[in-house]
């Protein structure tokens, strides 16, 4: 692409974002329209019942902006509400945190958009719902994986069962059963201030009544109090890299600082991937860098609640810290455990955009795990998150295997820690920009870090970097996951250095847009999400 591009993990949504750009919209507006679509095409991953983090790069000012639309704990939450009740934080009404998706979209539109009318960003998704949205292969697979939970839930079964066949929708079949959601989107699209309706008006009232009826914790007051946050420049996490490059991304509760920490450590190291021994050196160094960066994650939390979280994040991006880590001898490693595994994630989606003016957006949106809490609002058609499981409860690791951290204990109004890492890399001379992020739970951090490093340092193009096999080690639990495509000799070389492995078909889904120094825009949507995962541009 020569002018602009959008990369999402569903080509229908990438095309919607491209069309917004063609109509004169900027990167922020294209990202919002694309994200609305993802909530329709990938309802297991995102939607109005979830939240997101957005990083914005302004090509004129060469400054970054961050909008935190992460969900927050309800006001009546307490630290130990899920003690010895692990499923209660994952499934059902108690698992739901206050959604931030729409609040973030409106904040971003009002502060960084405005080229097009608000309803222009919502209407393509309404049209999809009216005409019927085609079931993607990944959605069809997720419906089958969660068949029992969906069919045992009357509301979910009503929207995900094909009335013609009586079975769950299969790949390619048109879903035209989400009429309540279409009605909700029409109301929001035609409103001069959708936040008044969603967070302070009739929608908030109807949802809060449903939660009260089902012993949930969300109240009208929770909706009324919710605010997305435009983070100040001092809160944004920056890393200065060699060759005039800078990374920017959100502060905690985002995992951006950990992602940048891995890249920071590796940025002054040289690797030769043309030989097995050189590749072993590279992967070994990546695993060790990951351990050091991930080990600090346990000390991070919402910067509005955890006093030292921002300082630790800035430490991860400092040259002094990276140099200290690099002083460890090459043979250094932490012993791992051989028989553990991480769950697969399908409850998150990422979108990257670069527009005709060189502005860039990186946004990761999520319900947490697939289909979130499995709670569907009868009055609005909105499927809700299960973000309460992203908090820590004493004595209980969360879904992703992270051990409990006091910095991430539940508090009313607090945002839970996340691995979401929507980052942007830009060059001071304005000749290069990379917007990149991923889905994949705790493996987001390693996926974004390795792909970014492969582009910036190894010299791969964005497709080569995203296609490249991945490893993951989050230190706790301390073992390395690897994709089966990794050559056996490479795995043997790493085992000789003391690494323990478990394999998966794939670890995470990376999506990115790269404006290279030749001026051409290269975009790629990860094949791991299925053949519908494609970018669009012009």
PDB file of N, CA and C in Angstrom, residues 106-107 109-110 117-119 186-198:
ATOM      1  N   UNK A 106     -15.759   7.079  22.260  1.00  0.00           N
ATOM      2  CA  UNK A 106     -16.251   8.455  22.213  1.00  0.00           C
ATOM      3  C   UNK A 106     -15.148   9.445  22.624  1.00  0.00           C
ATOM      4  N   UNK A 107     -14.376   9.094  23.635  1.00  0.00           N
ATOM      5  CA  UNK A 107     -13.254   9.943  24.057  1.00  0.00           C
ATOM      6  C   UNK A 107     -12.253  10.113  22.926  1.00  0.00           C
ATOM      7  N   UNK A 109     -12.804   9.673  19.668  1.00  0.00           N
ATOM      8  CA  UNK A 109     -13.428  10.395  18.557  1.00  0.00           C
ATOM      9  C   UNK A 109     -13.454  11.893  18.826  1.00  0.00           C
ATOM     10  N   UNK A 110     -13.863  12.291  20.018  1.00  0.00           N
ATOM     11  CA  UNK A 110     -13.999  13.715  20.337  1.00  0.00           C
ATOM     12  C   UNK A 110     -12.655  14.426  20.451  1.00  0.00           C
ATOM     13  N   UNK A 117     -18.685  12.206  10.552  1.00  0.00           N
ATOM     14  CA  UNK A 117     -19.738  12.137  11.558  1.00  0.00           C
ATOM     15  C   UNK A 117     -19.606  10.847  12.364  1.00  0.00           C
ATOM     16  N   UNK A 118     -19.971  10.910  13.627  1.00  0.00           N
ATOM     17  CA  UNK A 118     -19.906   9.752  14.518  1.00  0.00           C
ATOM     18  C   UNK A 118     -20.677   8.560  13.949  1.00  0.00           C
ATOM     19  N   UNK A 119     -21.882   8.806  13.447  1.00  0.00           N
ATOM     20  CA  UNK A 119     -22.706   7.690  12.972  1.00  0.00           C
ATOM     21  C   UNK A 119     -22.065   6.970  11.792  1.00  0.00           C
ATOM     22  N   UNK A 186     -27.997   1.317  16.730  1.00  0.00           N
ATOM     23  CA  UNK A 186     -28.730   2.404  16.066  1.00  0.00           C
ATOM     24  C   UNK A 186     -28.944   3.576  17.025  1.00  0.00           C
ATOM     25  N   UNK A 187     -29.303   3.253  18.247  1.00  0.00           N
ATOM     26  CA  UNK A 187     -29.507   4.304  19.256  1.00  0.00           C
ATOM     27  C   UNK A 187     -28.211   5.069  19.490  1.00  0.00           C
ATOM     28  N   UNK A 188     -27.107   4.345  19.630  1.00  0.00           N
ATOM     29  CA  UNK A 188     -25.814   4.982  19.893  1.00  0.00           C
ATOM     30  C   UNK A 188     -25.327   5.775  18.685  1.00  0.00           C
ATOM     31  N   UNK A 189     -25.570   5.258  17.485  1.00  0.00           N
ATOM     32  CA  UNK A 189     -25.108   5.928  16.265  1.00  0.00           C
ATOM     33  C   UNK A 189     -25.801   7.263  16.061  1.00  0.00           C
ATOM     34  N   UNK A 190     -27.054   7.352  16.438  1.00  0.00           N
ATOM     35  CA  UNK A 190     -27.845   8.556  16.184  1.00  0.00           C
ATOM     36  C   UNK A 190     -27.855   9.533  17.353  1.00  0.00           C
ATOM     37  N   UNK A 191     -27.076   9.233  18.377  1.00  0.00           N
ATOM     38  CA  UNK A 191     -27.045  10.100  19.554  1.00  0.00           C
ATOM     39  C   UNK A 191     -25.973  11.175  19.412  1.00  0.00           C
ATOM     40  N   UNK A 192     -26.287  12.381  19.894  1.00  0.00           N
ATOM     41  CA  UNK A 192     -25.288  13.460  19.901  1.00  0.00           C
ATOM     42  C   UNK A 192     -24.256  13.245  20.996  1.00  0.00           C
ATOM     43  N   UNK A 193     -24.589  12.414  21.978  1.00  0.00           N
ATOM     44  CA  UNK A 193     -23.650  12.032  23.033  1.00  0.00           C
ATOM     45  C   UNK A 193     -24.026  10.638  23.526  1.00  0.00           C
ATOM     46  N   UNK A 194     -23.467   9.596  22.906  1.00  0.00           N
ATOM     47  CA  UNK A 194     -23.856   8.227  23.262  1.00  0.00           C
ATOM     48  C   UNK A 194     -23.523   7.848  24.700  1.00  0.00           C
ATOM     49  N   UNK A 195     -22.583   8.558  25.326  1.00  0.00           N
ATOM     50  CA  UNK A 195     -22.236   8.238  26.711  1.00  0.00           C
ATOM     51  C   UNK A 195     -23.394   8.539  27.652  1.00  0.00           C
ATOM     52  N   UNK A 196     -24.165   9.568  27.337  1.00  0.00           N
ATOM     53  CA  UNK A 196     -25.313   9.913  28.175  1.00  0.00           C
ATOM     54  C   UNK A 196     -26.328   8.776  28.197  1.00  0.00           C
ATOM     55  N   UNK A 197     -26.470   8.097  27.081  1.00  0.00           N
ATOM     56  CA  UNK A 197     -27.429   6.992  26.995  1.00  0.00           C
ATOM     57  C   UNK A 197     -26.855   5.721  27.610  1.00  0.00           C
ATOM     58  N   UNK A 198     -25.604   5.416  27.257  1.00  0.00           N
ATOM     59  CA  UNK A 198     -25.020   4.136  27.648  1.00  0.00           C
ATOM     60  C   UNK A 198     -24.609   4.110  29.117  1.00  0.00           C
TER      61      UNK A 198
END
